[in-house]
Structures are given as structure tokens and as C-alpha cells.
PDB file of C-alpha atoms in Angstrom:
ATOM      1  CA  UNK A   7       0.000   0.000   0.000  1.00 67.00           C
ATOM      2  CA  UNK A   8       1.050   3.543  -0.596  1.00 72.00           C
ATOM      3  CA  UNK A   9       2.206   5.668   2.309  1.00 85.00           C
ATOM      4  CA  UNK A  10       3.854   8.990   2.957  1.00 92.00           C
ATOM      5  CA  UNK A  11       6.160   9.857   5.826  1.00 94.00           C
ATOM      6  CA  UNK A  12       7.110  13.318   6.949  1.00 96.00           C
ATOM      7  CA  UNK A  13       9.675  12.662   9.673  1.00 95.00           C
ATOM      8  CA  UNK A  14       9.750  16.187  11.078  1.00 95.00           C
ATOM      9  CA  UNK A  15       6.657  17.219  12.994  1.00 95.00           C
ATOM     10  CA  UNK A  16       7.901  20.720  13.654  1.00 96.00           C
ATOM     11  CA  UNK A  17      10.790  22.807  12.316  1.00 97.00           C
ATOM     12  CA  UNK A  18      11.978  26.252  13.375  1.00 97.00           C
ATOM     13  CA  UNK A  19      14.197  28.369  11.128  1.00 97.00           C
ATOM     14  CA  UNK A  20      15.412  31.941  11.190  1.00 97.00           C
ATOM     15  CA  UNK A  21      14.151  34.330   8.562  1.00 97.00           C
ATOM     16  CA  UNK A  22      16.560  34.351   5.637  1.00 97.00           C
ATOM     17  CA  UNK A  23      17.877  30.882   6.379  1.00 97.00           C
ATOM     18  CA  UNK A  24      17.491  27.958   4.018  1.00 97.00           C
ATOM     19  CA  UNK A  25      14.810  25.334   4.498  1.00 97.00           C
ATOM     20  CA  UNK A  26      14.441  21.672   3.696  1.00 97.00           C
ATOM     21  CA  UNK A  27      11.341  19.657   4.587  1.00 98.00           C
ATOM     22  CA  UNK A  28      11.595  15.914   4.234  1.00 98.00           C
ATOM     23  CA  UNK A  29       9.121  13.569   2.575  1.00 97.00           C
ATOM     24  CA  UNK A  30       9.511   9.851   1.984  1.00 96.00           C
ATOM     25  CA  UNK A  31       7.025   7.657   0.196  1.00 92.00           C
ATOM     26  CA  UNK A  32       6.363   3.992  -0.176  1.00 88.00           C
ATOM     27  CA  UNK A  33       5.239   2.786  -3.581  1.00 80.00           C
ATOM     28  CA  UNK A  34       6.522   0.213  -6.034  1.00 70.00           C
ATOM     29  CA  UNK A  35       6.670   2.468  -9.067  1.00 75.00           C
ATOM     30  CA  UNK A  36       7.061   6.179  -9.657  1.00 75.00           C
ATOM     31  CA  UNK A  37       4.251   7.964  -7.889  1.00 84.00           C
ATOM     32  CA  UNK A  38       2.799  11.373  -8.520  1.00 89.00           C
ATOM     33  CA  UNK A  39       4.113  13.674  -5.813  1.00 92.00           C
ATOM     34  CA  UNK A  40       2.743  16.909  -4.442  1.00 93.00           C
ATOM     35  CA  UNK A  41       3.547  19.492  -1.803  1.00 96.00           C
ATOM     36  CA  UNK A  42       0.740  21.538  -0.288  1.00 96.00           C
ATOM     37  CA  UNK A  43       0.880  24.406   2.202  1.00 96.00           C
ATOM     38  CA  UNK A  44      -1.829  25.134   4.743  1.00 92.00           C
ATOM     39  CA  UNK A  45      -1.980  28.521   6.384  1.00 88.00           C
ATOM     40  CA  UNK A  46      -4.215  29.100   9.417  1.00 80.00           C
ATOM     41  CA  UNK A  47      -7.834  29.429   8.368  1.00 76.00           C
ATOM     42  CA  UNK A  48      -7.004  28.684   4.766  1.00 79.00           C
ATOM     43  CA  UNK A  49      -7.399  25.712   2.511  1.00 82.00           C
ATOM     44  CA  UNK A  50      -4.480  23.693   1.268  1.00 90.00           C
ATOM     45  CA  UNK A  51      -2.624  25.399  -1.555  1.00 92.00           C
ATOM     46  CA  UNK A  52      -0.583  23.480  -4.091  1.00 93.00           C
ATOM     47  CA  UNK A  53       3.091  24.494  -4.083  1.00 96.00           C
ATOM     48  CA  UNK A  54       4.378  22.104  -6.729  1.00 95.00           C
ATOM     49  CA  UNK A  55       3.964  18.659  -8.223  1.00 93.00           C
ATOM     50  CA  UNK A  56       6.023  15.989  -9.931  1.00 92.00           C
ATOM     51  CA  UNK A  57       4.785  13.442 -12.434  1.00 87.00           C
ATOM     52  CA  UNK A  58       7.759  12.607 -14.627  1.00 86.00           C
ATOM     53  CA  UNK A  59      10.750  14.100 -16.382  1.00 88.00           C
ATOM     54  CA  UNK A  60      13.138  16.536 -14.736  1.00 90.00           C
ATOM     55  CA  UNK A  61      13.498  15.485 -11.122  1.00 92.00           C
ATOM     56  CA  UNK A  62      13.956  19.052  -9.878  1.00 96.00           C
ATOM     57  CA  UNK A  63      10.608  20.805  -9.810  1.00 96.00           C
ATOM     58  CA  UNK A  64      10.041  24.505  -9.357  1.00 96.00           C
ATOM     59  CA  UNK A  65       6.945  25.737  -7.593  1.00 96.00           C
ATOM     60  CA  UNK A  66       5.309  28.896  -6.397  1.00 95.00           C
ATOM     61  CA  UNK A  67       6.638  31.222  -3.690  1.00 94.00           C
ATOM     62  CA  UNK A  68      10.240  30.287  -4.462  1.00 96.00           C
ATOM     63  CA  UNK A  69       9.924  26.635  -3.436  1.00 97.00           C
ATOM     64  CA  UNK A  70      11.469  23.697  -5.231  1.00 97.00           C
ATOM     65  CA  UNK A  71      11.525  19.962  -4.656  1.00 98.00           C
ATOM     66  CA  UNK A  72      13.707  17.156  -5.894  1.00 96.00           C
ATOM     67  CA  UNK A  73      12.532  13.636  -6.628  1.00 94.00           C
ATOM     68  CA  UNK A  74      15.127  11.024  -5.722  1.00 94.00           C
ATOM     69  CA  UNK A  75      14.014   7.556  -6.720  1.00 91.00           C
ATOM     70  CA  UNK A  76      16.905   5.825  -4.976  1.00 91.00           C
ATOM     71  CA  UNK A  77      15.899   7.370  -1.666  1.00 93.00           C
ATOM     72  CA  UNK A  78      12.127   7.333  -2.253  1.00 93.00           C
ATOM     73  CA  UNK A  79      12.155  10.987  -1.310  1.00 95.00           C
ATOM     74  CA  UNK A  80      10.641  14.245  -2.481  1.00 96.00           C
ATOM     75  CA  UNK A  81      12.098  16.907  -0.209  1.00 98.00           C
ATOM     76  CA  UNK A  82      10.924  20.496  -0.347  1.00 98.00           C
ATOM     77  CA  UNK A  83      13.480  23.292  -0.292  1.00 98.00           C
ATOM     78  CA  UNK A  84      13.660  27.049  -0.214  1.00 98.00           C
ATOM     79  CA  UNK A  85      16.943  29.015  -0.261  1.00 97.00           C
ATOM     80  CA  UNK A  86      15.761  31.900   1.931  1.00 97.00           C
ATOM     81  CA  UNK A  87      12.729  31.671   4.172  1.00 97.00           C
ATOM     82  CA  UNK A  88      10.380  34.601   4.713  1.00 96.00           C
ATOM     83  CA  UNK A  89       8.250  35.125   7.818  1.00 95.00           C
ATOM     84  CA  UNK A  90       5.145  34.586   5.678  1.00 94.00           C
ATOM     85  CA  UNK A  91       6.256  31.007   4.992  1.00 96.00           C
ATOM     86  CA  UNK A  92       5.231  29.979   8.502  1.00 96.00           C
ATOM     87  CA  UNK A  93       2.540  27.363   7.934  1.00 96.00           C
ATOM     88  CA  UNK A  94       1.843  23.624   7.848  1.00 95.00           C
ATOM     89  CA  UNK A  95       3.313  21.734   4.915  1.00 97.00           C
ATOM     90  CA  UNK A  96       1.927  18.473   3.573  1.00 96.00           C
ATOM     91  CA  UNK A  97       3.467  16.024   1.164  1.00 96.00           C
ATOM     92  CA  UNK A  98       1.010  13.904  -0.816  1.00 92.00           C
ATOM     93  CA  UNK A  99       1.221  10.928  -3.139  1.00 89.00           C
ATOM     94  CA  UNK A 100      -1.068   9.830  -5.916  1.00 84.00           C
ATOM     95  CA  UNK A 101      -0.619   6.735  -8.013  1.00 74.00           C
ATOM     96  CA  UNK A 102      -2.077   5.372 -11.237  1.00 69.00           C
ATOM     97  CA  UNK A 103      -3.494   2.476  -9.256  1.00 68.00           C
ATOM     98  CA  UNK A 104      -5.450   4.690  -6.913  1.00 64.00           C
ATOM     99  CA  UNK A 105      -6.842   7.051  -9.496  1.00 63.00           C
ATOM    100  CA  UNK A 106      -8.194  10.085  -7.759  1.00 67.00           C
ATOM    101  CA  UNK A 107      -7.045   9.278  -4.242  1.00 74.00           C
ATOM    102  CA  UNK A 108      -4.267  11.229  -2.617  1.00 82.00           C
ATOM    103  CA  UNK A 109      -2.359   9.961   0.390  1.00 87.00           C
ATOM    104  CA  UNK A 110      -1.132  12.738   2.650  1.00 92.00           C
ATOM    105  CA  UNK A 111       1.660  12.771   5.169  1.00 94.00           C
ATOM    106  CA  UNK A 112       1.052  13.978   8.695  1.00 94.00           C
ATOM    107  CA  UNK A 113       2.494  17.381   7.947  1.00 95.00           C
ATOM    108  CA  UNK A 114       5.415  19.517   9.107  1.00 97.00           C
ATOM    109  CA  UNK A 115       4.725  22.715  11.009  1.00 96.00           C
ATOM    110  CA  UNK A 116       7.162  25.509  10.154  1.00 97.00           C
ATOM    111  CA  UNK A 117       7.922  28.367  12.522  1.00 97.00           C
ATOM    112  CA  UNK A 118       9.976  31.306  11.269  1.00 97.00           C
ATOM    113  CA  UNK A 119      11.757  33.447  13.836  1.00 96.00           C
ATOM    114  CA  UNK A 120      12.933  36.982  13.071  1.00 90.00           C
TER     115      UNK A 120
ATOM    116  CA  UNK B  11     -12.490  33.702  -9.690  1.00 54.00           C
ATOM    117  CA  UNK B  12     -13.892  32.288  -6.489  1.00 79.00           C
ATOM    118  CA  UNK B  13     -12.265  29.273  -4.937  1.00 91.00           C
ATOM    119  CA  UNK B  14     -13.833  26.298  -3.225  1.00 94.00           C
ATOM    120  CA  UNK B  15     -16.155  27.385  -0.434  1.00 94.00           C
ATOM    121  CA  UNK B  16     -17.484  25.379   2.466  1.00 96.00           C
ATOM    122  CA  UNK B  17     -20.192  26.024   5.001  1.00 96.00           C
ATOM    123  CA  UNK B  18     -20.514  26.230   7.839  1.00 97.00           C
ATOM    124  CA  UNK B  19     -16.906  26.984   8.776  1.00 95.00           C
ATOM    125  CA  UNK B  20     -17.537  25.770  12.313  1.00 96.00           C
ATOM    126  CA  UNK B  21     -20.159  23.347  13.564  1.00 97.00           C
ATOM    127  CA  UNK B  22     -20.698  22.272  17.140  1.00 98.00           C
ATOM    128  CA  UNK B  23     -23.254  19.547  17.714  1.00 97.00           C
ATOM    129  CA  UNK B  24     -24.310  17.117  20.368  1.00 97.00           C
ATOM    130  CA  UNK B  25     -23.661  13.428  20.138  1.00 97.00           C
ATOM    131  CA  UNK B  26     -26.459  11.667  18.289  1.00 97.00           C
ATOM    132  CA  UNK B  27     -27.434  14.614  16.112  1.00 98.00           C
ATOM    133  CA  UNK B  28     -27.199  14.618  12.326  1.00 98.00           C
ATOM    134  CA  UNK B  29     -25.051  17.204  10.545  1.00 98.00           C
ATOM    135  CA  UNK B  30     -24.828  18.319   6.924  1.00 98.00           C
ATOM    136  CA  UNK B  31     -21.696  19.933   5.566  1.00 98.00           C
ATOM    137  CA  UNK B  32     -21.799  21.824   2.314  1.00 98.00           C
ATOM    138  CA  UNK B  33     -19.191  22.257  -0.400  1.00 98.00           C
ATOM    139  CA  UNK B  34     -19.405  24.635  -3.336  1.00 97.00           C
ATOM    140  CA  UNK B  35     -16.640  23.766  -5.843  1.00 96.00           C
ATOM    141  CA  UNK B  36     -14.935  26.028  -8.323  1.00 95.00           C
ATOM    142  CA  UNK B  37     -17.320  26.755 -11.165  1.00 94.00           C
ATOM    143  CA  UNK B  38     -16.852  24.328 -14.021  1.00 92.00           C
ATOM    144  CA  UNK B  39     -14.869  21.788 -12.041  1.00 93.00           C
ATOM    145  CA  UNK B  40     -15.995  18.293 -12.868  1.00 92.00           C
ATOM    146  CA  UNK B  41     -14.652  16.434  -9.866  1.00 92.00           C
ATOM    147  CA  UNK B  42     -15.249  16.918  -6.179  1.00 94.00           C
ATOM    148  CA  UNK B  43     -13.543  15.239  -3.248  1.00 94.00           C
ATOM    149  CA  UNK B  44     -14.195  15.025   0.464  1.00 96.00           C
ATOM    150  CA  UNK B  45     -11.408  14.556   3.014  1.00 96.00           C
ATOM    151  CA  UNK B  46     -11.330  14.330   6.782  1.00 97.00           C
ATOM    152  CA  UNK B  47      -8.396  15.746   8.711  1.00 93.00           C
ATOM    153  CA  UNK B  48      -7.932  14.843  12.343  1.00 92.00           C
ATOM    154  CA  UNK B  49      -5.862  17.081  14.563  1.00 88.00           C
ATOM    155  CA  UNK B  50      -2.166  16.609  13.862  1.00 85.00           C
ATOM    156  CA  UNK B  51      -2.803  14.473  10.810  1.00 88.00           C
ATOM    157  CA  UNK B  52      -2.913  14.940   7.085  1.00 90.00           C
ATOM    158  CA  UNK B  53      -6.169  14.863   5.133  1.00 92.00           C
ATOM    159  CA  UNK B  54      -7.684  11.418   4.680  1.00 93.00           C
ATOM    160  CA  UNK B  55      -9.723  10.613   1.562  1.00 91.00           C
ATOM    161  CA  UNK B  56     -13.434   9.974   2.089  1.00 95.00           C
ATOM    162  CA  UNK B  57     -15.199  10.038  -1.257  1.00 94.00           C
ATOM    163  CA  UNK B  58     -15.081  11.378  -4.802  1.00 91.00           C
ATOM    164  CA  UNK B  59     -17.609  12.544  -7.401  1.00 93.00           C
ATOM    165  CA  UNK B  60     -17.312  12.912 -11.121  1.00 91.00           C
ATOM    166  CA  UNK B  61     -20.155  15.237 -12.072  1.00 93.00           C
ATOM    167  CA  UNK B  62     -23.086  13.883 -10.033  1.00 94.00           C
ATOM    168  CA  UNK B  63     -21.839  10.308  -9.940  1.00 94.00           C
ATOM    169  CA  UNK B  64     -20.177   9.087  -6.781  1.00 94.00           C
ATOM    170  CA  UNK B  65     -17.236   7.210  -8.248  1.00 90.00           C
ATOM    171  CA  UNK B  66     -15.448   6.153  -5.112  1.00 88.00           C
ATOM    172  CA  UNK B  67     -16.713   6.026  -1.553  1.00 91.00           C
ATOM    173  CA  UNK B  68     -14.153   3.632  -0.207  1.00 90.00           C
ATOM    174  CA  UNK B  69     -12.912   6.126   2.369  1.00 92.00           C
ATOM    175  CA  UNK B  70     -16.229   6.647   4.134  1.00 96.00           C
ATOM    176  CA  UNK B  71     -15.650   5.126   7.573  1.00 95.00           C
ATOM    177  CA  UNK B  72     -19.113   3.595   8.077  1.00 95.00           C
ATOM    178  CA  UNK B  73     -22.717   3.844   6.938  1.00 96.00           C
ATOM    179  CA  UNK B  74     -23.395   6.891   9.080  1.00 98.00           C
ATOM    180  CA  UNK B  75     -21.476   8.881   6.493  1.00 98.00           C
ATOM    181  CA  UNK B  76     -22.993   9.692   3.128  1.00 98.00           C
ATOM    182  CA  UNK B  77     -22.470  12.252   0.419  1.00 98.00           C
ATOM    183  CA  UNK B  78     -24.351  13.504  -2.581  1.00 97.00           C
ATOM    184  CA  UNK B  79     -23.889  15.877  -5.473  1.00 97.00           C
ATOM    185  CA  UNK B  80     -27.276  15.772  -7.173  1.00 96.00           C
ATOM    186  CA  UNK B  81     -26.724  18.389  -9.880  1.00 93.00           C
ATOM    187  CA  UNK B  82     -23.025  17.913 -10.370  1.00 91.00           C
ATOM    188  CA  UNK B  83     -22.084  21.092  -8.556  1.00 94.00           C
ATOM    189  CA  UNK B  84     -22.707  21.625  -4.841  1.00 97.00           C
ATOM    190  CA  UNK B  85     -22.120  18.625  -2.616  1.00 98.00           C
ATOM    191  CA  UNK B  86     -23.331  17.732   0.847  1.00 98.00           C
ATOM    192  CA  UNK B  87     -21.593  15.402   3.271  1.00 98.00           C
ATOM    193  CA  UNK B  88     -24.013  14.099   5.875  1.00 98.00           C
ATOM    194  CA  UNK B  89     -23.073  12.443   9.130  1.00 98.00           C
ATOM    195  CA  UNK B  90     -25.922  10.738  10.954  1.00 98.00           C
ATOM    196  CA  UNK B  91     -26.011  10.052  14.686  1.00 98.00           C
ATOM    197  CA  UNK B  92     -22.739  11.861  15.243  1.00 98.00           C
ATOM    198  CA  UNK B  93     -20.186  10.495  17.676  1.00 97.00           C
ATOM    199  CA  UNK B  94     -17.344  12.263  19.438  1.00 97.00           C
ATOM    200  CA  UNK B  95     -14.819  10.451  17.249  1.00 96.00           C
ATOM    201  CA  UNK B  96     -16.324  12.245  14.226  1.00 97.00           C
ATOM    202  CA  UNK B  97     -14.828  15.529  15.469  1.00 97.00           C
ATOM    203  CA  UNK B  98     -12.375  16.713  12.816  1.00 97.00           C
ATOM    204  CA  UNK B  99     -11.819  19.185  10.012  1.00 95.00           C
ATOM    205  CA  UNK B 100     -13.760  18.166   6.924  1.00 97.00           C
ATOM    206  CA  UNK B 101     -12.221  19.429   3.713  1.00 95.00           C
ATOM    207  CA  UNK B 102     -13.607  19.584   0.219  1.00 95.00           C
ATOM    208  CA  UNK B 103     -11.565  19.841  -2.957  1.00 93.00           C
ATOM    209  CA  UNK B 104     -12.388  20.133  -6.631  1.00 93.00           C
ATOM    210  CA  UNK B 105     -10.481  19.560  -9.836  1.00 90.00           C
ATOM    211  CA  UNK B 106     -11.126  20.601 -13.385  1.00 90.00           C
ATOM    212  CA  UNK B 107     -11.195  17.150 -14.897  1.00 82.00           C
ATOM    213  CA  UNK B 108     -10.659  14.521 -12.252  1.00 69.00           C
ATOM    214  CA  UNK B 109     -10.340  10.785 -12.171  1.00 64.00           C
ATOM    215  CA  UNK B 110      -6.590  10.947 -12.512  1.00 67.00           C
ATOM    216  CA  UNK B 111      -3.917  11.274  -9.905  1.00 65.00           C
ATOM    217  CA  UNK B 112      -2.246  13.995 -11.964  1.00 73.00           C
ATOM    218  CA  UNK B 113      -5.116  16.430 -11.578  1.00 78.00           C
ATOM    219  CA  UNK B 114      -4.516  19.367  -9.293  1.00 83.00           C
ATOM    220  CA  UNK B 115      -7.027  19.452  -6.477  1.00 87.00           C
ATOM    221  CA  UNK B 116      -8.052  22.846  -5.113  1.00 90.00           C
ATOM    222  CA  UNK B 117      -9.054  22.784  -1.471  1.00 92.00           C
ATOM    223  CA  UNK B 118     -11.614  24.741   0.463  1.00 92.00           C
ATOM    224  CA  UNK B 119     -11.022  26.195   3.947  1.00 91.00           C
ATOM    225  CA  UNK B 120     -12.769  23.291   5.644  1.00 93.00           C
ATOM    226  CA  UNK B 121     -15.529  22.835   8.200  1.00 96.00           C
ATOM    227  CA  UNK B 122     -14.387  22.290  11.776  1.00 96.00           C
ATOM    228  CA  UNK B 123     -16.839  19.810  13.330  1.00 98.00           C
ATOM    229  CA  UNK B 124     -16.944  19.372  17.082  1.00 97.00           C
ATOM    230  CA  UNK B 125     -19.193  16.716  18.576  1.00 97.00           C
ATOM    231  CA  UNK B 126     -19.854  17.155  22.282  1.00 96.00           C
TER     232      UNK B 126
END
């Protein structure tokens, strides 16, 4: 069965510092991978997605993620964090076998300190 | 244009009561999804519609949960005889086409349900 693991429940970074949020998945083939951000009182917003091709994916708000098949990972990165990036981040997996279903990780809460 | 909207945003009910949660998808979006998100967890799939047809309800936890989308637009998730364990954030999402894992799903703000 498919699963998604986000090992870090909570991360704190200083404004201007770099950020990496980890995501590992379990699936026999190449899954479809997504990162969503959830701000308080808001719905989940798609940051980026990977289906195939170039393993480095650029998203909105200056985020990028890299698919590494050998590590079953899809980590989210940002070179310089802004205070407005404080939010909950979710990694999600979709697969051809599951059609419309997404499997979400448990999320990583990001705090940005001035 | 307007995004996915959900109402009410907050619902407090007593155990044993029925509740109806509404989702209004993005205009023109074919597919609609319901998720449940417990505190500290990621969203968990409940059910999915393509137009008015409920294509997948494998995530509904038991027969107290039902959903409909009679005209292929607005959807209602109904929970009968609510229990305290039903307390969660219920999220709705829509996608333009749907039925494929590659489709981007756009999420609403959710309905926070509390069962006392």
C-alpha cells in the first residue's frame, strides 16, 4: 500500500535561512508527488507537483523539490525563508493504481523566527 | 475567480445529532472530493464525485457517512447520529477534470466539526 512519511513534525528556522522539509514515500513504481501548504484558516494550496521528467521541480513562492528515486524521497526546499512562509506543509502521493485518491503525510509545522 | 467554499466553517453539535456539511466547488470543475483531517494528521480521503456520480466512496468510515452531489455542482456530506470520534476538520476539494492522480485538487477552507 502507498504511504507517505514526513519525519519532522515541527521545524523552526530563522528568517533568511534555508529550508528543507523531508518527505519519503512507499510505492513500487514512480508515484505522482505533491507538496501543499496550509496557512491558518485557509485551505491547502498546491506548491508544486512531480509526475515525470526533470526530477527538480520549481513551484510557487520560491519553493522547489527534488525527486530522488533511490531514496524514495521528495524533499521540499527554499533558499531563503520569509516570515510569511510559517505554515503547515503536507506532502502527498497519488498513483495510477489509486486514481483520484491522494495519500497525505502527517504534515510539518514551520515556525519562522525573526 | 472564487475558490472552493465550504459552510458552515464551524459546527458544534451534540452526540447523536445529524449534521450536513456543504461544499461549493470552483465553477466548471468536474470532480469533487471530500477529506477528513484529524488534529495533527494529514487529510484522509473519504469520497469522490465525477459530475453527479459518486465514483469512489471507499474512504467513508461507516454507513453513518454519506455524500451527494445531485446536480453535479454543490455537494453535501451528511453524518448521521454523530459520535465524538467524528470531530475533525472536513475538507472539500475540486479539480477541473478529475479521475486521474495527476489532476490538481483545489481545497476549500474546511468545516471544523466538534461533537460534544
